[in-house]
Each structure stands twice: as structure tokens, then as C-alpha cells.
Coordinates of C-alpha atoms in Angstrom, one line a residue:
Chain A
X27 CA -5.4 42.8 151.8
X28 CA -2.7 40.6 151.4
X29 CA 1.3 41.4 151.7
X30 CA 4.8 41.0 151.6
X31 CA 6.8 42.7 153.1
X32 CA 10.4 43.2 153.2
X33 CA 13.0 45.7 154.8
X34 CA 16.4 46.4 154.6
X35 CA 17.9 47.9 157.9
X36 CA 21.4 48.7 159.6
X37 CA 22.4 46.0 161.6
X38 CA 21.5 47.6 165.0
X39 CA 18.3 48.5 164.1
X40 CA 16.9 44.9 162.6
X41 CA 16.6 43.6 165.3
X42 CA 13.9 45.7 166.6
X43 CA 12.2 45.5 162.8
X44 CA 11.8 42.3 162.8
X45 CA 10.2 42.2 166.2
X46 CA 7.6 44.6 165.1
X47 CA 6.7 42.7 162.4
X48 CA 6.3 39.4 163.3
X49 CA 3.4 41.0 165.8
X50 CA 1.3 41.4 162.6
X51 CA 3.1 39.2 159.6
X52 CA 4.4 35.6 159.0
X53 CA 7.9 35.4 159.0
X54 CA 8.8 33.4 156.1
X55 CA 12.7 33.6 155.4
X56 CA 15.5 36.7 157.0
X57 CA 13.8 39.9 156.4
X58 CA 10.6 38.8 154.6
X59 CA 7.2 38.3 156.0
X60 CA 3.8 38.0 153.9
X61 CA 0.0 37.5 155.3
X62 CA -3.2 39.0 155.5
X63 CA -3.9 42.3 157.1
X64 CA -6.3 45.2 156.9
X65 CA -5.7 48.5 155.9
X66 CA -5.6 49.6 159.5
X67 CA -3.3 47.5 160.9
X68 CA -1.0 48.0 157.9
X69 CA -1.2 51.7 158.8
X70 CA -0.7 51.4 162.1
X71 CA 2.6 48.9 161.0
X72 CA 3.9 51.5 159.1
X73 CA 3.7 54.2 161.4
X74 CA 5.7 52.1 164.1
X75 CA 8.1 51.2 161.1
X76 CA 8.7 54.3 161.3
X77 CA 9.3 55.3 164.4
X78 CA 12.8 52.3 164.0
X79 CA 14.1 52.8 160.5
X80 CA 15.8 56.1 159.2
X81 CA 15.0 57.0 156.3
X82 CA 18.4 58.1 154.4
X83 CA 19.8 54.9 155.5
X84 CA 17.1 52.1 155.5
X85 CA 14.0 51.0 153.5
X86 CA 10.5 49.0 153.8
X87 CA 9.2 47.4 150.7
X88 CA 5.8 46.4 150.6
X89 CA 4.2 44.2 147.8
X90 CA 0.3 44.6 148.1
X91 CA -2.0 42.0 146.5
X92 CA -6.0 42.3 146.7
X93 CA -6.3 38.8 147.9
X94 CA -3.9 35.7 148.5
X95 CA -5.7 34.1 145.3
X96 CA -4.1 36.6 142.9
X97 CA -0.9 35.2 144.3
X98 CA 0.9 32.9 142.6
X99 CA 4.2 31.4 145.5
X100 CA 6.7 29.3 144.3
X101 CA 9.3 28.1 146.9
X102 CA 12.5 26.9 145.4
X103 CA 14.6 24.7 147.5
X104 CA 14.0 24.2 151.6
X105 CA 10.3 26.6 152.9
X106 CA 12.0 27.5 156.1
X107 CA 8.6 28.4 157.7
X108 CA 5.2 27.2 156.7
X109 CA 1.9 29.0 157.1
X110 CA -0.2 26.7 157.9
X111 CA -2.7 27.0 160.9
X112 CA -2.7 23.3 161.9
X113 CA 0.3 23.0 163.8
Chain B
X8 CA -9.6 38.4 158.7
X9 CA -8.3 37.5 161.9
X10 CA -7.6 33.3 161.9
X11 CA -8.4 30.3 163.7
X12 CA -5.0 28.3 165.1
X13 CA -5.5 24.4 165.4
X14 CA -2.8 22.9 168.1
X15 CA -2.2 19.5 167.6
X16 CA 1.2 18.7 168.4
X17 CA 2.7 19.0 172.0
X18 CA 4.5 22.0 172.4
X19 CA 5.2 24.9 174.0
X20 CA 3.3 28.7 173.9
X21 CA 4.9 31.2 175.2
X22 CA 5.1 35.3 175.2
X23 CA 8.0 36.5 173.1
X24 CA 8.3 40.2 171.7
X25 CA 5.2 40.9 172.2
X26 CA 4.1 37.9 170.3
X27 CA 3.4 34.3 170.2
X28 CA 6.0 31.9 169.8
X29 CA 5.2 28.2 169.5
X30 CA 7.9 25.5 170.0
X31 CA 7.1 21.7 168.9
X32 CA 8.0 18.9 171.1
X33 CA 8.7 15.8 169.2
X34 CA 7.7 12.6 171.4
X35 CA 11.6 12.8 172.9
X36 CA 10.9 16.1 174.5
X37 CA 13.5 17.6 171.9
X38 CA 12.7 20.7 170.5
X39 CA 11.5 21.2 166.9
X40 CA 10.9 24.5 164.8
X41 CA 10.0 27.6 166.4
X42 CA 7.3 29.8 165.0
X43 CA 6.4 33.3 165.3
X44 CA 2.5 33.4 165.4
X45 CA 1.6 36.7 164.5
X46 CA -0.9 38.1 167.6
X47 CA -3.0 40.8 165.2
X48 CA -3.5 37.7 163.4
X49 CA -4.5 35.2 165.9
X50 CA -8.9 35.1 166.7
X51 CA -8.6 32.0 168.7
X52 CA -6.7 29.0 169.3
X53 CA -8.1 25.4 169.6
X54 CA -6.0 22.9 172.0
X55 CA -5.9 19.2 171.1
X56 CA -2.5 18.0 172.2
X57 CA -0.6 18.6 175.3
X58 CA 0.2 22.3 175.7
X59 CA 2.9 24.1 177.6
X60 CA 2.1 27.4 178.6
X61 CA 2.3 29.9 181.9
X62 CA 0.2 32.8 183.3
X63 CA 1.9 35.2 181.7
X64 CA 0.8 34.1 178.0
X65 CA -2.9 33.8 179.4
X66 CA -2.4 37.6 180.3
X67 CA -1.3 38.4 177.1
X68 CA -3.7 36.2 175.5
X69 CA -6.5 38.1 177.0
X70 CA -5.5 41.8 176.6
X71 CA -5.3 40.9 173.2
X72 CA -8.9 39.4 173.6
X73 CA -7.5 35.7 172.5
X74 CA -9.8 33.1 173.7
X75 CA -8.2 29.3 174.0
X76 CA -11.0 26.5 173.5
X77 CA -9.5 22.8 175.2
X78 CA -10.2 19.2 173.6
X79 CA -9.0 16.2 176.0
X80 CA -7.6 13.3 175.0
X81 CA -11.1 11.6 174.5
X82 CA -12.2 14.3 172.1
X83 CA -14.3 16.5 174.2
X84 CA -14.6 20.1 174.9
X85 CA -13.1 20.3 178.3
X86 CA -13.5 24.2 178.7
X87 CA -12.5 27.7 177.2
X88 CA -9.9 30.1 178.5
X89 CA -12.5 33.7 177.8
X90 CA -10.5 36.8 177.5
X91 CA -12.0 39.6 180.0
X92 CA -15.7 40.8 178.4
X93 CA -15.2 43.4 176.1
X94 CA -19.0 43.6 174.9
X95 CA -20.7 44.4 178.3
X96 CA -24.1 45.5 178.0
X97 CA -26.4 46.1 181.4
X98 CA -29.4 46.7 179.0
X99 CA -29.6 43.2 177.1
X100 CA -28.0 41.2 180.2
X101 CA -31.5 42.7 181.7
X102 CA -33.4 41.5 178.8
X103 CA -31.8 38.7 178.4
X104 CA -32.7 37.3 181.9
X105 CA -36.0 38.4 181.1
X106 CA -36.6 36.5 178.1
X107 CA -35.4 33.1 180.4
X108 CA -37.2 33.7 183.7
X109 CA -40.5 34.5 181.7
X110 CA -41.8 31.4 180.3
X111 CA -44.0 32.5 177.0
X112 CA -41.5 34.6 176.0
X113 CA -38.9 31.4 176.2
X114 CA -41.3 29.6 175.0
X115 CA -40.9 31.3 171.5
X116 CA -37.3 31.3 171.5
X117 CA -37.1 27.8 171.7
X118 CA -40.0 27.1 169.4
X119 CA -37.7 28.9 166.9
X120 CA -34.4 27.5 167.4
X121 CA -36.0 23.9 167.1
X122 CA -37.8 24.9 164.3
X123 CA -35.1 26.4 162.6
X124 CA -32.8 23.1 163.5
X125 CA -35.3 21.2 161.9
X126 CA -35.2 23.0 158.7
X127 CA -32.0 22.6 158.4
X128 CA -31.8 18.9 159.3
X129 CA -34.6 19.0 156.6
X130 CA -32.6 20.8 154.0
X131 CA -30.0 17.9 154.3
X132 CA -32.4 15.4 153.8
X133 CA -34.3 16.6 150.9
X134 CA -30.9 17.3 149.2
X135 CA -30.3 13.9 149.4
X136 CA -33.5 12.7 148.4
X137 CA -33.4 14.9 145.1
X138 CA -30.2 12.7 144.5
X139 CA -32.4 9.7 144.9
X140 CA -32.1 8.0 148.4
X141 CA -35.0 6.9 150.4
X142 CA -35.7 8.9 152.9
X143 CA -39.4 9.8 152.1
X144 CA -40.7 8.6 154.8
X145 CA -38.3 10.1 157.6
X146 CA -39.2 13.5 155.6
X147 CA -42.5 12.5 156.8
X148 CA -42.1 11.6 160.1
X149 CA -40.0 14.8 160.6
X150 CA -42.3 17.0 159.7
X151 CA -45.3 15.8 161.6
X152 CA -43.4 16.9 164.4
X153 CA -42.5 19.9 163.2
X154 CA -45.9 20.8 163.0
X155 CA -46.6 19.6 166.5
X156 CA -44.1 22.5 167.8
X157 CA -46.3 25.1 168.3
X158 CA -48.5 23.4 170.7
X159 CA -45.7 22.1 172.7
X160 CA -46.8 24.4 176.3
X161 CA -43.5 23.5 178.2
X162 CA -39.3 23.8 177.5
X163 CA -39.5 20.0 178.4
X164 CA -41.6 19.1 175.3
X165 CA -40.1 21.2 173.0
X166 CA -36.9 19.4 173.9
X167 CA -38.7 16.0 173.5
X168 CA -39.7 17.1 170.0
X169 CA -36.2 18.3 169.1
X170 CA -35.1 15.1 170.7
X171 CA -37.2 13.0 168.0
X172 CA -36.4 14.8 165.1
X173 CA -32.8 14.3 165.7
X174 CA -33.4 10.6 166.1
X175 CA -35.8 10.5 162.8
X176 CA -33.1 12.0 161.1
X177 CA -30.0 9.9 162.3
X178 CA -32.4 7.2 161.0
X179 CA -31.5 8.4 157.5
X180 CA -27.4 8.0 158.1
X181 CA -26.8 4.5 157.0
X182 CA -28.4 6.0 153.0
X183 CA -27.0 9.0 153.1
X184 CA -23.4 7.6 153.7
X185 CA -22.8 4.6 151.6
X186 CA -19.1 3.9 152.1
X187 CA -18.4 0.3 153.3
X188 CA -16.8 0.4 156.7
X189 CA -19.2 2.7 157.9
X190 CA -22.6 1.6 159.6
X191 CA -24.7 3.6 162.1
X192 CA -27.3 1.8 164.2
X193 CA -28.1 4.0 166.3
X194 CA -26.3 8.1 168.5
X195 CA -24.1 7.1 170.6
X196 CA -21.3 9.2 173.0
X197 CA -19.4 9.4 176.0
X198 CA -17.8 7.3 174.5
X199 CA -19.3 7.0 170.6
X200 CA -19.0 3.3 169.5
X201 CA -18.7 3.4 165.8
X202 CA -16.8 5.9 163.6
X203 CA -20.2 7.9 162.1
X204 CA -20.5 8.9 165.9
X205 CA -16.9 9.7 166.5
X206 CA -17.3 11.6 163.6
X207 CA -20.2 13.5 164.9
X208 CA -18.9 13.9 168.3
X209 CA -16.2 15.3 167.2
X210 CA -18.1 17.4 164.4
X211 CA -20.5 19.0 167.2
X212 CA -18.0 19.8 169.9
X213 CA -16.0 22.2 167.0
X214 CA -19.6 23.7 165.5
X215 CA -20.1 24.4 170.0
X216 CA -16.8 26.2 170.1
X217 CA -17.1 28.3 166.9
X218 CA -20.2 29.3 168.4
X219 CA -18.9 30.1 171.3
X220 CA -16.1 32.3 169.6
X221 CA -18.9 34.7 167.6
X222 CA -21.3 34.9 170.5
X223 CA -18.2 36.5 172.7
X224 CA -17.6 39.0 170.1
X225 CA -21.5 39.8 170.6
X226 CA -22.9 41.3 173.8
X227 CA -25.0 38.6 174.9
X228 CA -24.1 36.5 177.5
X229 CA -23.3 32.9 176.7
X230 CA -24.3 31.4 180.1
X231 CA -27.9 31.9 179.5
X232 CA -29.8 30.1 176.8
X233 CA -33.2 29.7 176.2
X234 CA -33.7 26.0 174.6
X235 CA -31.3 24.4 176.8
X236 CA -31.5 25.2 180.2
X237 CA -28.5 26.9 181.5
X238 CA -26.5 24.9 183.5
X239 CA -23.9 25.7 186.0
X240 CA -20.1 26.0 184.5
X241 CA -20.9 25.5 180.7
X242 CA -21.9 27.8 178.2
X243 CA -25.2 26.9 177.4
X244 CA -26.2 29.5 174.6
X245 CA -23.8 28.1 172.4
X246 CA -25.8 24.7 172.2
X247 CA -28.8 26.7 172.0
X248 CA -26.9 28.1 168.7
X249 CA -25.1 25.3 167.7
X250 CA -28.7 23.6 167.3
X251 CA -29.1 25.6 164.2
X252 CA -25.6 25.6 162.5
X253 CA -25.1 21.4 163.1
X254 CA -27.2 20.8 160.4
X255 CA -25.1 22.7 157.7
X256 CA -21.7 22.8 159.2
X257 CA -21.1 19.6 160.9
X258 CA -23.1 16.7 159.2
X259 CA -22.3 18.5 155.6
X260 CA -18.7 18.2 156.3
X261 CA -18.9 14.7 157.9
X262 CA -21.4 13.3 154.4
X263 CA -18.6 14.7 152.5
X264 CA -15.3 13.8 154.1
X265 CA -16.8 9.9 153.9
X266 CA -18.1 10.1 150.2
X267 CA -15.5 11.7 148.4
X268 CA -13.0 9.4 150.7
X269 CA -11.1 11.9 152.4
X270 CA -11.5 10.0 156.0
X271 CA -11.4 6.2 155.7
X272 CA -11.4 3.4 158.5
X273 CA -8.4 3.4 159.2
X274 CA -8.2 6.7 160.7
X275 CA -10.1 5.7 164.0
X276 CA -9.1 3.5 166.8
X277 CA -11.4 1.4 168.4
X278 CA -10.4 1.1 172.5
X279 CA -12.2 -0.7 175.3
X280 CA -15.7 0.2 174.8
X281 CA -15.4 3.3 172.0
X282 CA -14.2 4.4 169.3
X283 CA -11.9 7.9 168.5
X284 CA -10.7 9.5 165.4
X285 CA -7.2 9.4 165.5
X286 CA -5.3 12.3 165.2
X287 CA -4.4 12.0 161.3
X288 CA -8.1 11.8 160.8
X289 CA -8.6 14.8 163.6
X290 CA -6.6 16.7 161.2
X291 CA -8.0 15.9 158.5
X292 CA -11.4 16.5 159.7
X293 CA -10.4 20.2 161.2
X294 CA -9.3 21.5 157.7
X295 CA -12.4 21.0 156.2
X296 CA -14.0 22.0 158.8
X297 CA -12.1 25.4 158.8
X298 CA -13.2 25.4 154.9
X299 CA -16.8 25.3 155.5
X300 CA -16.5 27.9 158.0
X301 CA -15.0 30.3 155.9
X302 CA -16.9 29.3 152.6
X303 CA -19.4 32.3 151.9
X304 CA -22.8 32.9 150.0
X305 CA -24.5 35.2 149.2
X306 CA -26.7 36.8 151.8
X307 CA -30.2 37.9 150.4
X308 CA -30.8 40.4 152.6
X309 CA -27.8 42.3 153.0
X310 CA -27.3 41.8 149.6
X311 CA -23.5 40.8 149.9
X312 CA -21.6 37.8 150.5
X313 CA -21.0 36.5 154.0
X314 CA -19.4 33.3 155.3
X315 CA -20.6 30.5 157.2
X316 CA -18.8 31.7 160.2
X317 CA -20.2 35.3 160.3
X318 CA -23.9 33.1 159.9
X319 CA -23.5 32.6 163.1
X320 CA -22.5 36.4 164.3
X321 CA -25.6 37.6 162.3
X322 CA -27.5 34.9 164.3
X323 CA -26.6 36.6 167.6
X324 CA -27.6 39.9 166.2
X325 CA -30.8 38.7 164.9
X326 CA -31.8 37.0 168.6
X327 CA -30.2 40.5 170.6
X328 CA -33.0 42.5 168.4
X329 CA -35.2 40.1 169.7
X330 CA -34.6 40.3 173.1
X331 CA -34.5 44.1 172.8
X332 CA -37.7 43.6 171.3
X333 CA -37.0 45.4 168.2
X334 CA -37.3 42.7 165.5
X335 CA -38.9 39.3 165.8
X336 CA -36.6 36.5 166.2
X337 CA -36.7 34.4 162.8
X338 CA -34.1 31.7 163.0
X339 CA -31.5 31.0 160.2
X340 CA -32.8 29.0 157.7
X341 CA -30.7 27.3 154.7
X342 CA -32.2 28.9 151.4
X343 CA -29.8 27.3 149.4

């Protein structure tokens, strides 16, 4: 499965968000992160998610796509961090 | 899928969050962009340019179960840092052993990994000669010896055998790749004096480590093989493997990275006495590489599609039955 992700958090707690996610997901610009992950990691994302956000006050958006194929990206403007795997 | 990370560029590694965090050095020592590598993400990483790193990664790296394959300067595989066995298996070690120490029973593992190399090498050929390059009589030659195979009594002559196939078939280079700038007389390494052998140097030593990769995620133990004879410090079951996948992995990728143009002369250096890919060219050659590996077909017998890399996973599985003695051994042959 293939993902975006992005969160919106109180300031004290983003910190610790983005943390969490960049153990699973690409970062790609403040607050967004994309890639490929199975259903169980995703799950076991989430659950940590939750453990950091509160829920009357902050959100996790997640965009789910079968594969990366049926994605179409378009980057307007500077890619502030590529995915590639040759570094 | 969990993916494969090529380092080329100096830089730094380090354990950050919980994560990987990777910091470019440009040829100053200043630092360029820092990225965040995810670690769910991360199967292995391959080492090509100078690396920075300190014990505390390689701790990480292996409770995640990370392995790190190294390539020197020259292009060789230098070694493999192995995250701790997670596979262990007393039963097939036991087998396994067995199957080396006893030599009929080795005998017919290494019958069957030539044999299966052979077909492959074979399938390249005829491809080839469908397309209408003359290589009739290398066909020939190749499979005279083929049939010779099962009367080979000893590992040495099975080897010899392998060995002249290989040669019979590196015969057929100079037709299949008709690009100017590249000739092959005859294999050459350590170091490989023209770029088809830089090429292939390079092409085998990747094909070793991805080998390497699926048979740790097995439960066999890579130290002992059963065409090659396990030496001391080296993984030895991997070239035992690697035998079989060569044929379809590396030389495909090398045929088509020179005929459609994608590597030209001028990514190699010639120095002293060899010649190297340069590292444009090392690039180049990796992505495809990584293409093939994750390029997929349909599998006849599981009925689903499966890629190149998993081939070789399935590969272990099929020689662990064998060794268990519940299914004979029939090596991988291209049935495309």
C-alpha cells in the first residue's frame, strides 16, 4: 500500500510525531511524509499515533493509494527531499 | 516491500530517533542534505563510497536485522556486516553438513546447479540466435557438455565442465554486443582489462550480494555450499546460487545497458593495468540492476506473479526441501 500522510499537531507535541514517522515514512516537506508500507506496519503507525496526538485537539490524515503507479506527484517549485534510493 | 539502499556518496550514517539519518559529504568535508531513511523501510544497504559510521548504528542496524554489503574502491565485494541469525534451524544445519560431507549426495547438488546455470546461459544464447546472430556453433559446443555432466564422478570435474561452458559462452560476447567501443577477447578480473569485464565484474559481485540478502532471510547457512567448496571467511552458498541467477540477472542487464546505449565508453577508466566503471556508470548500472530485480513474472507453479528477487528466495526453499529430503532438488530454469 502506498501513503501519504499528514498531521496536524500542537506545537509540543510535533515534535514527537514527526519522530515516529519518519521510522516508517519518507519525509518529504514540514508535516508530510509518503511511501510504501503494509497494512501492518500502518496499524501498528497508527496505534503509536495515537498514543502522542489528542484527539479534540489534533489530527492524522492519511491518503491511501493501492500502489505508487496510481499516483500521479507533481512537485511545484524546490523538492525539498527526494526519494530516491541511490544516494 | 522492504527496499534496497545504494550508498554512493561519502557520508555519514548515524542513529537518530530511532532511525537512520544519512548526511552527504561533498569532496570539502562540508555537509550536504540530511535524510531521514525510514528503518521499517530499509532491507539492506549496499556501500560503495567512503562511509562514516560508529558501533552504535551497527547495533541498531542488526536488531532491526539490516545487513550492510561493502564494495572497495576497486569494485569488489569486500565483506557483509550480517545482522545476528534470526532463522536458526539445528535440523537443516544437520542436513545441510550432511549433504557436503557425503559425496553422492553433493554430487547431485552440484550436477544440478551447473546444469541449471547452463540452461540459463543457454536461454541467453538461443534468444539471441532467434534474433539472428551466430552463435550455432557455441550452442553446440555447450551442450555437448552439458550432456557430459552426469558422468562427471568428482566436485573437481563438475567445476571443470561449468568452467568450459562459461568460456564457450563468453565466446559468444563480441555478437551478442555489437556496440563499437566494446570488444571482448577473452574473462578477465582482479583487475578486468576491458569494459565487457568491468561490466561483468561488477554485474556478478551485485547478483553474489543479492544472493546473499535472500539466503539470510532463509534458514540455511550461507557458509556451506555444495558446488563450490566452502572456503574459510566467504560465503560460499551464495556463489553456488549466484551460478544460476548470473545468467538472467547480470549478463541481461549488462546486453541491454550496451545496446540500447545507456553505458557508453566513456563511463570507464582505464588505470595501470585495468579497467573500472566509473562511478556515473556504477550508478547507472545499479538502477537497472535494482529494475531487473524487482521485475516479476509470472510463476507457473504458484500460479501468481513473483519477482526476480523472490526467484532466488524460492530457490533456497526449493534446495532446503531437498536437503530435508522432502522434494527433489530441480534447479531454476528460465521458461520464458
Amino acid at each position: 500500500m502506498y501513503v501519504i500522510l499528514v498531521y496536524d499537531m500542537k506545537q509540543q507535541r510535533v515534535g514527537r510525531m514527526l519522530k515516529l514517522c519518519r521510522r516508517y515514512l519518507h519525509w518529504i516537506q514540514n508535516s508530510v511524509f509518503e511511501g510504501e508500507i503494509s497494512e501492518v506496519k500502518l496499524a501498528e503507525l497508527l496505534a503509536k499515533a495515537r498514543t502522542i496526538l489528542k484527539e479534540e485537539e489534533d489530527s492524522v490524515i492519511l491518503f491511501k493509494s493501492r500502489t505508487h503507479q496510481w499516483l500521479e506527484k507533481q512537485v511545484v517549485g524546490r523538492e525539498r527531499s527526494p526519494l530516491d534510493t541511490i544516494l | 516491500m522492504k527496499k534496497t539502499y545504494y550508498l554512493f556518496n561519502p557520508g555519514r550514517l548515524s542513529r537518530q530517533d530511532n532511525t537512520l539519518k544519512y548526511t552527504a559529504y561533498d569532496e570539502a568535508g562540508a555537509e550536504g542534505q540530511t535524510r531521514f531513511l525510514p528503518i521499517e523501510d530499509v532491507a539492506d544497504l549496499y556501500v560503495f563510497g567512503a562511509l562514516d559510521a560508529n558501533s552504535a548504528l551497527y547495533n541498531f542496524l542488526g536488531k532491526n536485522g539490516v545487513s550492510v554489503h561493502f564494495f572497495d574502491y576497486y569494485e569488489h565485494y569486500t565483506g557483509s556486516f550480517m545482522a545476528k541469525e534470526y532463522l536458526l534451524a539445528g535440523r537443516l544445519q544437520v542436513a545441510q553438513t550432511g549433504h557436503y560431507t557425503s559425496l553422492p549426495k553433493r554430487l547431485v547438488l552440484a550436477r544440478k546447479l551447473v546444469e541449471g546455470a547452463a540452461f540459463n546461459l543457454l536461454k541467453n544464447l538461443r534468444y539471441y540466435q532467434s534474433r539472428g546472430r551466430e552463435v550455432g556453433a557455441e550452442i553446440a559446443q555447450m551442450e555437448l557438455y552439458v550432456a557430459a555432466l552426469p558422468h562427471a564422478t568428482t566436485i573437481a570435474e563438475i567445476m571443470g565442465y561449468e568452467g568450459n561452458i562459461r568460456q564457450t559462452y563468453y565466446r559468444c560476447f563480441e555478437q551478442l554486443v555489437r556496440v563499437p567501443g566494446f570488444t571482448f577477447d577473452k574473462r578477465s578480473t582482479q583487475p578486468p582489462q576491458n569494459e565487457l569485464n568491468a561490466l561483468l565484474s561488477f554485474g556478478n559481485m551485485l547478483c553474489y550480494a543479492a544472493c546473499l540478502s535472500q539466503i539470510y532471510h532463509t534458514q540455511l547457512n550461507p557458509t556451506i555450499s555444495f558446488l563450490h567448496e566452502p572456503g574459510s571467511r566467504r560465503f560460499s552458498l551464495a556463489l553456488d546460487m549466484a551460478e544460476i541467477f548470473k545468467p538472467l540477472l547480470v549478463d541481461r542487464t549488462i546486453f541491454r545497458l550496451l545496446n540500447k546505449k545507456e553505458i557508453q565508453p566513456r563511463d570507464f577508466v582505464r588505470e595501470l593495468d585495468g579497467c573500472l566503471l566509473k562511478e556515473t556508470g556504477r550508478k547507472t548500472f545499479v538502477r537497472v540492476f535494482e529494475e531487473r530485480l524487482k521485475e516479476t513474472i509470472q510463476h507457473r507453479r504458484l500460479n501468481r506473479t513473483v519477482s526476480y528477487q523472490h526467484l532466488i528466495k524460492l530457490e533456497c526453499y526449493k534446495l532446503t526441501k531437498h536437503l530435508l529430503a522432502m522434494e527433489e532438488y530441480q534447479p531454476f530454469k528460465a521458461w520464458w
